[in-house]
Amino acid sequence: MGRSPCCSKEGLNRGAWTAQEDKILLEYINVHGHGKWNRLPQRAGLKRCGKSCRLRWLNYLRPDIKRGNISPDEQELIIRLHKLLGNRWSLIAGRLPGRTDNEVKNYWNTNLCKKVKEGNFRSIRTEKNTQKTKPQCPSLSSSPNESKLDSFVIRPKASKCSKLLSVDTLPLSSMQLNSMSMAEIEAQPEPLLVDDAANNSTGVYDDGVLSFPNVEKELSKDLLLDFDIGEIFLPDLLNSGFSDICDFSYNNNNHEDLLPFSNQHLVSSLENLHDKDTEMLM
DNA sequence: AAAACCCCCAACCGCGCAGCT
DNA sequence: GAGCTGCGCGGTTGGGGGTTT
């Protein structure tokens, strides 16, 4: 069938953006907001396609972008999240305030992948754990001879989530999980769906922010949903049971022992948190 | 000094999903 | 349900700056 191009290529600028183009785009977005990217260039008077404008805004012009100097904590988090999620750059970037998926992806491909592949990256927190097996780089392990299971990466269906999980069910470490029988795991309570709670809660605006008091009450014990993402997330995450969950080896062949329950929940939570973050930015 | 090589990263491309008609 | 549009994602490319020979 084929898909029509997103825009006519004729007469459009390509390549690096000029300061003038940046200025025009910024001014337009400051006045009109972003969205409707396909119509934006025409309205703003830019000779660029909508996709290009969107990318420029998301990866470069957005005011909350943090550029350069990826900290050791961020490095470690990227590695751990990549171990868990694979090349889900947007999800990984969603856990790194101010970082874009493009930046995380580039950073991984140019720095961390090599380090991880060579085994050069020593975890800040696990320096003392000397028995780590050498990790592999899932994104590059494309050799047909390699078992796909060698890079144990959860790849949940990439779809938008409208429900939020209560993390009550999450703080099970891999050690806890590994010591549980499947029956015990299946007996774990169903996660709370925030949609359900929201249905029973009236939204109120406070200083222009929509909130659901009942829901927040329910979730106030939920550490992952209650933190200040920018300041608290990294240390919290690195010091939480999350690290334990991630501390499985790429080379672990006993994949049946890696309980999908915990990781699937974790991934769902990350995706949901990502959605929540996105909503908060809107 | 200049050519060759390497590396980084901004930008592009194609595809898939969601929502609307 | 089909078709279309808008948007987001992940893989890839190529320009330009830095380093080596």
mmCIF file of C-alpha atoms (C1' of nucleotides) in Angstrom:
data_model
loop_
_atom_site.group_PDB
_atom_site.id
_atom_site.type_symbol
_atom_site.label_atom_id
_atom_site.label_comp_id
_atom_site.label_asym_id
_atom_site.label_seq_id
_atom_site.Cartn_x
_atom_site.Cartn_y
_atom_site.Cartn_z
ATOM 1 C CA MET A 1 0.000 0.000 0.000
ATOM 2 C CA GLY A 2 2.669 2.443 0.981
ATOM 3 C CA ARG A 3 2.394 5.493 3.035
ATOM 4 C CA SER A 4 2.438 8.961 1.597
ATOM 5 C CA PRO A 5 5.328 11.116 2.742
ATOM 6 C CA CYS A 6 4.657 13.255 5.772
ATOM 7 C CA CYS A 7 5.323 16.348 3.748
ATOM 8 C CA SER A 8 6.385 17.517 0.361
ATOM 9 C CA LYS A 9 10.159 17.585 0.256
ATOM 10 C CA GLU A 10 10.267 20.257 -2.401
ATOM 11 C CA GLY A 11 11.275 23.706 -1.326
ATOM 12 C CA LEU A 12 11.901 22.684 2.243
ATOM 13 C CA ASN A 13 15.101 23.291 4.144
ATOM 14 C CA ARG A 14 16.939 20.278 5.405
ATOM 15 C CA GLY A 15 19.935 19.672 7.573
ATOM 16 C CA ALA A 16 21.112 21.752 10.471
ATOM 17 C CA TRP A 17 18.778 24.380 11.829
ATOM 18 C CA THR A 18 19.843 28.000 11.725
ATOM 19 C CA ALA A 19 19.536 30.348 14.676
ATOM 20 C CA GLN A 20 16.906 32.245 12.724
ATOM 21 C CA GLU A 21 14.792 29.134 12.238
ATOM 22 C CA ASP A 22 15.131 28.277 15.910
ATOM 23 C CA LYS A 23 13.981 31.776 16.803
ATOM 24 C CA ILE A 24 10.946 31.560 14.554
ATOM 25 C CA LEU A 25 9.962 28.172 15.902
ATOM 26 C CA LEU A 26 10.452 29.215 19.506
ATOM 27 C CA GLU A 27 8.458 32.393 19.070
ATOM 28 C CA TYR A 28 5.628 30.530 17.387
ATOM 29 C CA ILE A 29 5.479 27.887 20.080
ATOM 30 C CA ASN A 30 5.662 30.474 22.830
ATOM 31 C CA VAL A 31 2.617 32.184 21.380
ATOM 32 C CA HIS A 32 0.569 29.295 20.039
ATOM 33 C CA GLY A 33 1.909 26.290 21.881
ATOM 34 C CA HIS A 34 2.998 23.106 20.162
ATOM 35 C CA GLY A 35 1.001 20.399 18.448
ATOM 36 C CA LYS A 36 -0.488 20.221 14.955
ATOM 37 C CA TRP A 37 3.057 19.946 13.738
ATOM 38 C CA ASN A 38 2.118 19.439 10.110
ATOM 39 C CA ARG A 39 0.453 22.835 9.967
ATOM 40 C CA LEU A 40 2.961 24.585 12.186
ATOM 41 C CA PRO A 41 5.665 25.289 9.590
ATOM 42 C CA GLN A 42 3.225 26.963 7.227
ATOM 43 C CA ARG A 43 1.685 29.037 9.994
ATOM 44 C CA ALA A 44 5.028 29.920 11.494
ATOM 45 C CA GLY A 45 6.560 30.674 8.120
ATOM 46 C CA LEU A 46 9.197 27.972 8.315
ATOM 47 C CA LYS A 47 10.452 26.045 5.340
ATOM 48 C CA ARG A 48 10.619 22.824 7.287
ATOM 49 C CA CYS A 49 8.403 19.799 7.543
ATOM 50 C CA GLY A 50 6.328 19.340 10.660
ATOM 51 C CA LYS A 51 8.293 16.357 11.788
ATOM 52 C CA SER A 52 11.496 18.312 11.619
ATOM 53 C CA CYS A 53 9.972 21.103 13.700
ATOM 54 C CA ARG A 54 8.707 18.651 16.256
ATOM 55 C CA LEU A 55 12.097 16.998 16.541
ATOM 56 C CA ARG A 56 13.895 20.292 16.846
ATOM 57 C CA TRP A 57 11.570 21.360 19.622
ATOM 58 C CA LEU A 58 11.667 18.081 21.512
ATOM 59 C CA ASN A 59 15.384 17.475 21.264
ATOM 60 C CA TYR A 60 16.801 20.948 21.388
ATOM 61 C CA LEU A 61 14.547 23.918 21.997
ATOM 62 C CA ARG A 62 12.365 22.706 24.844
ATOM 63 C CA PRO A 63 13.109 24.832 27.903
ATOM 64 C CA ASP A 64 13.447 21.884 30.273
ATOM 65 C CA ILE A 65 16.191 20.215 28.272
ATOM 66 C CA LYS A 66 19.284 19.385 30.249
ATOM 67 C CA ARG A 67 22.276 19.155 27.974
ATOM 68 C CA GLY A 68 25.626 17.412 28.280
ATOM 69 C CA ASN A 69 27.392 16.051 31.337
ATOM 70 C CA ILE A 70 25.476 12.884 31.964
ATOM 71 C CA SER A 71 26.215 12.110 35.568
ATOM 72 C CA PRO A 72 27.451 8.744 36.857
ATOM 73 C CA ASP A 73 24.058 8.234 38.488
ATOM 74 C CA GLU A 74 22.357 8.845 35.184
ATOM 75 C CA GLN A 75 24.787 6.498 33.459
ATOM 76 C CA GLU A 76 24.042 3.780 35.906
ATOM 77 C CA LEU A 77 20.341 4.333 35.586
ATOM 78 C CA ILE A 78 20.534 4.200 31.800
ATOM 79 C CA ILE A 79 22.426 0.942 31.951
ATOM 80 C CA ARG A 80 20.029 -0.602 34.398
ATOM 81 C CA LEU A 81 16.983 0.537 32.509
ATOM 82 C CA HIS A 82 18.466 -0.611 29.233
ATOM 83 C CA LYS A 83 19.151 -3.976 30.783
ATOM 84 C CA LEU A 84 15.523 -4.174 31.700
ATOM 85 C CA LEU A 85 13.823 -2.461 28.788
ATOM 86 C CA GLY A 86 16.166 -2.807 25.841
ATOM 87 C CA ASN A 87 16.115 -0.045 23.261
ATOM 88 C CA ARG A 88 13.018 1.621 24.640
ATOM 89 C CA TRP A 89 14.703 4.982 24.561
ATOM 90 C CA SER A 90 11.646 7.064 25.218
ATOM 91 C CA LEU A 91 10.850 5.045 28.309
ATOM 92 C CA ILE A 92 14.415 5.276 29.529
ATOM 93 C CA ALA A 93 14.555 8.997 28.811
ATOM 94 C CA GLY A 94 11.284 9.383 30.652
ATOM 95 C CA ARG A 95 13.113 8.319 33.818
ATOM 96 C CA LEU A 96 15.870 10.878 33.255
ATOM 97 C CA PRO A 97 14.530 14.369 33.833
ATOM 98 C CA GLY A 98 15.598 16.780 31.126
ATOM 99 C CA ARG A 99 17.064 14.106 28.890
ATOM 100 C CA THR A 100 15.624 13.249 25.501
ATOM 101 C CA ASP A 101 15.297 9.846 23.965
ATOM 102 C CA ASN A 102 17.627 10.925 21.187
ATOM 103 C CA GLU A 103 20.267 12.013 23.655
ATOM 104 C CA VAL A 104 19.983 8.832 25.674
ATOM 105 C CA LYS A 105 20.127 6.762 22.518
ATOM 106 C CA ASN A 106 23.185 8.615 21.241
ATOM 107 C CA TYR A 107 24.867 8.420 24.603
ATOM 108 C CA TRP A 108 24.228 4.727 24.807
ATOM 109 C CA ASN A 109 25.481 4.031 21.307
ATOM 110 C CA THR A 110 28.611 6.122 21.650
ATOM 111 C CA ASN A 111 29.589 5.551 25.254
ATOM 112 C CA LEU A 112 27.718 3.099 27.393
ATOM 113 C CA CYS A 113 27.277 0.347 24.881
ATOM 114 C CA LYS A 114 31.018 0.062 24.457
ATOM 115 C CA LYS A 115 31.621 0.270 28.174
ATOM 116 C CA VAL A 116 29.019 -2.304 28.954
ATOM 117 C CA LYS A 117 30.194 -4.553 26.186
ATOM 118 C CA GLU A 118 33.773 -4.356 27.382
ATOM 119 C CA GLY A 119 32.683 -4.774 30.938
ATOM 120 C CA ASN A 120 34.305 -1.478 31.828
ATOM 121 C CA PHE A 121 31.333 -0.009 33.567
ATOM 122 C CA ARG A 122 31.528 -0.639 37.288
ATOM 123 C CA SER A 123 28.387 0.134 39.102
ATOM 124 C CA ILE A 124 28.766 2.850 41.671
ATOM 125 C CA ARG A 125 26.615 0.959 44.088
ATOM 126 C CA THR A 126 27.867 -2.496 43.262
ATOM 127 C CA GLU A 127 31.605 -1.888 43.200
ATOM 128 C CA LYS A 128 31.825 -4.457 45.910
ATOM 129 C CA ASN A 129 29.878 -7.006 43.926
ATOM 130 C CA THR A 130 32.783 -8.608 42.177
ATOM 131 C CA GLN A 131 30.996 -11.633 40.808
ATOM 132 C CA LYS A 132 29.085 -9.875 38.075
ATOM 133 C CA THR A 133 29.045 -11.654 34.750
ATOM 134 C CA LYS A 134 30.087 -9.608 31.772
ATOM 135 C CA PRO A 135 27.034 -7.977 30.326
ATOM 136 C CA GLN A 136 26.268 -7.840 26.657
ATOM 137 C CA CYS A 137 24.915 -5.051 24.551
ATOM 138 C CA PRO A 138 21.424 -6.131 23.524
ATOM 139 C CA SER A 139 21.068 -3.527 20.838
ATOM 140 C CA LEU A 140 24.097 -4.848 19.023
ATOM 141 C CA SER A 141 23.606 -8.538 19.593
ATOM 142 C CA SER A 142 21.948 -8.998 16.293
ATOM 143 C CA SER A 143 23.987 -11.944 15.165
ATOM 144 C CA PRO A 144 21.661 -14.698 14.059
ATOM 145 C CA ASN A 145 23.814 -17.142 15.961
ATOM 146 C CA GLU A 146 23.067 -15.481 19.222
ATOM 147 C CA SER A 147 20.137 -16.761 21.079
ATOM 148 C CA LYS A 148 17.578 -14.063 21.497
ATOM 149 C CA LEU A 149 17.262 -15.189 25.061
ATOM 150 C CA ASP A 150 20.847 -14.169 25.662
ATOM 151 C CA SER A 151 19.657 -10.636 25.866
ATOM 152 C CA PHE A 152 16.793 -10.987 28.186
ATOM 153 C CA VAL A 153 14.843 -7.884 27.526
ATOM 154 C CA ILE A 154 11.211 -7.354 28.168
ATOM 155 C CA ARG A 155 9.481 -5.915 25.175
ATOM 156 C CA PRO A 156 5.977 -5.077 26.160
ATOM 157 C CA LYS A 157 3.653 -4.015 23.420
ATOM 158 C CA ALA A 158 4.359 -0.372 22.741
ATOM 159 C CA SER A 159 1.055 1.216 23.401
ATOM 160 C CA LYS A 160 -0.288 4.076 25.374
ATOM 161 C CA CYS A 161 -1.529 3.139 28.800
ATOM 162 C CA SER A 162 -4.504 4.757 30.347
ATOM 163 C CA LYS A 163 -4.273 2.982 33.642
ATOM 164 C CA LEU A 164 -1.816 3.402 36.464
ATOM 165 C CA LEU A 165 -0.630 0.616 38.641
ATOM 166 C CA SER A 166 -0.379 0.941 42.341
ATOM 167 C CA VAL A 167 3.154 0.046 43.219
ATOM 168 C CA ASP A 168 1.929 -1.813 46.244
ATOM 169 C CA THR A 169 2.610 -4.908 44.252
ATOM 170 C CA LEU A 170 6.020 -3.864 43.064
ATOM 171 C CA PRO A 171 8.549 -3.727 45.851
ATOM 172 C CA LEU A 172 9.169 -7.423 45.557
ATOM 173 C CA SER A 173 12.840 -7.892 44.978
ATOM 174 C CA SER A 174 14.103 -10.519 42.612
ATOM 175 C CA MET A 175 15.320 -12.430 45.656
ATOM 176 C CA GLN A 176 11.853 -12.403 47.131
ATOM 177 C CA LEU A 177 10.338 -13.391 43.843
ATOM 178 C CA ASN A 178 12.799 -16.138 43.186
ATOM 179 C CA SER A 179 11.957 -17.696 46.489
ATOM 180 C CA MET A 180 8.229 -17.682 45.760
ATOM 181 C CA SER A 181 6.309 -20.394 44.032
ATOM 182 C CA MET A 182 4.203 -19.550 41.014
ATOM 183 C CA ALA A 183 1.111 -20.153 43.120
ATOM 184 C CA GLU A 184 2.282 -17.562 45.615
ATOM 185 C CA ILE A 185 3.015 -15.127 42.833
ATOM 186 C CA GLU A 186 -0.373 -15.628 41.273
ATOM 187 C CA ALA A 187 -1.905 -15.032 44.676
ATOM 188 C CA GLN A 188 -0.471 -11.524 44.749
ATOM 189 C CA PRO A 189 -3.227 -8.920 44.784
ATOM 190 C CA GLU A 190 -4.299 -7.417 41.494
ATOM 191 C CA PRO A 191 -2.796 -4.002 41.017
ATOM 192 C CA LEU A 192 -5.021 -1.070 41.717
ATOM 193 C CA LEU A 193 -6.120 0.622 38.566
ATOM 194 C CA VAL A 194 -6.191 4.325 39.047
ATOM 195 C CA ASP A 195 -8.905 4.644 36.469
ATOM 196 C CA ASP A 196 -11.166 2.790 38.829
ATOM 197 C CA ALA A 197 -10.248 5.063 41.679
ATOM 198 C CA ALA A 198 -10.594 8.102 39.488
ATOM 199 C CA ASN A 199 -14.080 7.037 38.560
ATOM 200 C CA ASN A 200 -14.985 7.434 42.207
ATOM 201 C CA SER A 201 -13.209 10.690 42.681
ATOM 202 C CA THR A 202 -14.149 14.180 41.664
ATOM 203 C CA GLY A 203 -11.378 16.097 39.990
ATOM 204 C CA VAL A 204 -10.625 19.497 41.435
ATOM 205 C CA TYR A 205 -8.494 22.294 40.129
ATOM 206 C CA ASP A 206 -6.003 23.783 42.505
ATOM 207 C CA ASP A 207 -3.786 26.509 41.110
ATOM 208 C CA GLY A 208 -4.643 25.307 37.660
ATOM 209 C CA VAL A 209 -3.675 21.732 38.418
ATOM 210 C CA LEU A 210 -6.291 19.032 38.101
ATOM 211 C CA SER A 211 -6.137 16.554 40.925
ATOM 212 C CA PHE A 212 -8.198 13.696 42.273
ATOM 213 C CA PRO A 213 -8.153 13.843 46.070
ATOM 214 C CA ASN A 214 -9.434 10.324 46.570
ATOM 215 C CA VAL A 215 -6.970 8.939 44.157
ATOM 216 C CA GLU A 216 -4.112 10.823 45.711
ATOM 217 C CA LYS A 217 -5.150 9.591 49.094
ATOM 218 C CA GLU A 218 -5.046 6.064 47.770
ATOM 219 C CA LEU A 219 -1.680 6.616 46.206
ATOM 220 C CA SER A 220 -0.027 8.698 48.866
ATOM 221 C CA LYS A 221 1.793 5.606 50.029
ATOM 222 C CA ASP A 222 2.971 4.985 46.523
ATOM 223 C CA LEU A 223 6.591 6.022 46.524
ATOM 224 C CA LEU A 224 6.986 5.940 42.774
ATOM 225 C CA LEU A 225 4.111 8.272 42.148
ATOM 226 C CA ASP A 226 4.746 10.673 44.975
ATOM 227 C CA PHE A 227 8.279 11.760 44.320
ATOM 228 C CA ASP A 228 9.634 14.908 42.811
ATOM 229 C CA ILE A 229 10.885 13.391 39.605
ATOM 230 C CA GLY A 230 13.651 15.866 39.015
ATOM 231 C CA GLU A 231 15.276 15.801 42.411
ATOM 232 C CA ILE A 232 14.366 12.548 44.016
ATOM 233 C CA PHE A 233 14.032 9.979 41.339
ATOM 234 C CA LEU A 234 17.621 8.989 40.752
ATOM 235 C CA PRO A 235 18.752 8.389 44.321
ATOM 236 C CA ASP A 236 15.403 6.846 45.200
ATOM 237 C CA LEU A 237 15.519 4.486 42.311
ATOM 238 C CA LEU A 238 19.125 3.547 42.765
ATOM 239 C CA ASN A 239 18.622 2.867 46.420
ATOM 240 C CA SER A 240 15.335 1.088 46.093
ATOM 241 C CA GLY A 241 14.459 -2.503 45.456
ATOM 242 C CA PHE A 242 14.419 -1.587 41.792
ATOM 243 C CA SER A 243 18.138 -2.181 41.668
ATOM 244 C CA ASP A 244 17.646 -5.669 42.987
ATOM 245 C CA ILE A 245 15.058 -6.352 40.374
ATOM 246 C CA CYS A 246 17.459 -5.242 37.696
ATOM 247 C CA ASP A 247 20.384 -7.149 39.037
ATOM 248 C CA PHE A 248 19.881 -10.184 36.924
ATOM 249 C CA SER A 249 22.473 -11.096 34.381
ATOM 250 C CA TYR A 250 22.075 -10.901 30.651
ATOM 251 C CA ASN A 251 23.679 -14.273 30.470
ATOM 252 C CA ASN A 252 21.343 -15.957 32.837
ATOM 253 C CA ASN A 253 20.065 -18.913 30.914
ATOM 254 C CA ASN A 254 17.511 -19.906 33.463
ATOM 255 C CA HIS A 255 14.980 -17.529 32.099
ATOM 256 C CA GLU A 256 12.169 -19.427 33.675
ATOM 257 C CA ASP A 257 13.687 -18.318 36.950
ATOM 258 C CA LEU A 258 13.408 -14.701 35.949
ATOM 259 C CA LEU A 259 9.879 -14.246 36.928
ATOM 260 C CA PRO A 260 7.998 -12.309 34.320
ATOM 261 C CA PHE A 261 5.561 -11.192 36.937
ATOM 262 C CA SER A 262 7.867 -8.721 38.596
ATOM 263 C CA ASN A 263 9.426 -7.355 35.467
ATOM 264 C CA GLN A 264 6.249 -7.029 33.516
ATOM 265 C CA HIS A 265 4.746 -5.109 36.384
ATOM 266 C CA LEU A 266 7.800 -2.951 36.589
ATOM 267 C CA VAL A 267 7.765 -2.219 32.885
ATOM 268 C CA SER A 268 4.082 -1.448 33.004
ATOM 269 C CA SER A 269 4.709 0.877 35.876
ATOM 270 C CA LEU A 270 7.506 2.635 34.030
ATOM 271 C CA GLU A 271 5.331 3.019 30.982
ATOM 272 C CA ASN A 272 2.509 4.303 33.097
ATOM 273 C CA LEU A 273 4.754 6.684 34.942
ATOM 274 C CA HIS A 274 6.018 7.857 31.590
ATOM 275 C CA ASP A 275 2.454 8.581 30.563
ATOM 276 C CA LYS A 276 1.857 10.349 33.837
ATOM 277 C CA ASP A 277 4.972 12.472 33.333
ATOM 278 C CA THR A 278 3.842 13.288 29.846
ATOM 279 C CA GLU A 279 0.435 14.322 31.097
ATOM 280 C CA MET A 280 2.036 16.494 33.753
ATOM 281 C CA LEU A 281 4.016 18.315 31.090
ATOM 282 C CA MET A 282 0.959 19.071 29.019
ATOM 283 C "C1'" DA B 1 50.771 21.543 7.629
ATOM 284 C "C1'" DA B 2 47.805 18.473 5.568
ATOM 285 C "C1'" DA B 3 45.583 14.247 4.803
ATOM 286 C "C1'" DA B 4 43.285 10.407 6.848
ATOM 287 C "C1'" DC B 5 40.722 8.636 10.233
ATOM 288 C "C1'" DC B 6 37.574 8.583 14.165
ATOM 289 C "C1'" DC B 7 33.806 10.002 16.918
ATOM 290 C "C1'" DC B 8 29.760 12.471 18.278
ATOM 291 C "C1'" DC B 9 25.251 13.876 17.779
ATOM 292 C "C1'" DA B 10 21.605 16.496 15.270
ATOM 293 C "C1'" DA B 11 18.617 15.343 11.939
ATOM 294 C "C1'" DC B 12 16.264 12.272 8.844
ATOM 295 C "C1'" DC B 13 13.516 8.238 7.642
ATOM 296 C "C1'" DG B 14 10.190 4.665 7.821
ATOM 297 C "C1'" DC B 15 7.008 2.393 10.469
ATOM 298 C "C1'" DG B 16 3.302 1.615 13.817
ATOM 299 C "C1'" DC B 17 -0.358 3.136 16.834
ATOM 300 C "C1'" DA B 18 -4.321 6.040 18.219
ATOM 301 C "C1'" DG B 19 -8.041 8.705 17.179
ATOM 302 C "C1'" DC B 20 -11.241 10.609 14.134
ATOM 303 C "C1'" DT B 21 -14.504 10.500 10.240
ATOM 304 C "C1'" DG C 1 -14.381 -1.619 9.338
ATOM 305 C "C1'" DA C 2 -11.673 1.195 6.119
ATOM 306 C "C1'" DG C 3 -9.164 5.168 5.259
ATOM 307 C "C1'" DC C 4 -6.853 9.118 6.692
ATOM 308 C "C1'" DT C 5 -4.209 12.182 9.734
ATOM 309 C "C1'" DG C 6 -1.291 13.236 13.527
ATOM 310 C "C1'" DC C 7 2.084 11.851 16.393
ATOM 311 C "C1'" DG C 8 5.756 9.195 18.568
ATOM 312 C "C1'" DC C 9 9.362 5.811 18.379
ATOM 313 C "C1'" DG C 10 13.650 3.480 17.123
ATOM 314 C "C1'" DG C 11 17.175 2.849 13.587
ATOM 315 C "C1'" DT C 12 20.238 5.092 10.597
ATOM 316 C "C1'" DT C 13 22.861 8.699 8.292
ATOM 317 C "C1'" DG C 14 26.093 12.220 7.445
ATOM 318 C "C1'" DG C 15 28.264 16.682 8.614
ATOM 319 C "C1'" DG C 16 31.574 18.610 11.303
ATOM 320 C "C1'" DG C 17 34.933 18.801 14.835
ATOM 321 C "C1'" DG C 18 38.746 16.459 17.034
ATOM 322 C "C1'" DT C 19 42.654 13.387 16.865
ATOM 323 C "C1'" DT C 20 46.195 10.769 14.786
ATOM 324 C "C1'" DT C 21 49.561 9.818 11.316
#
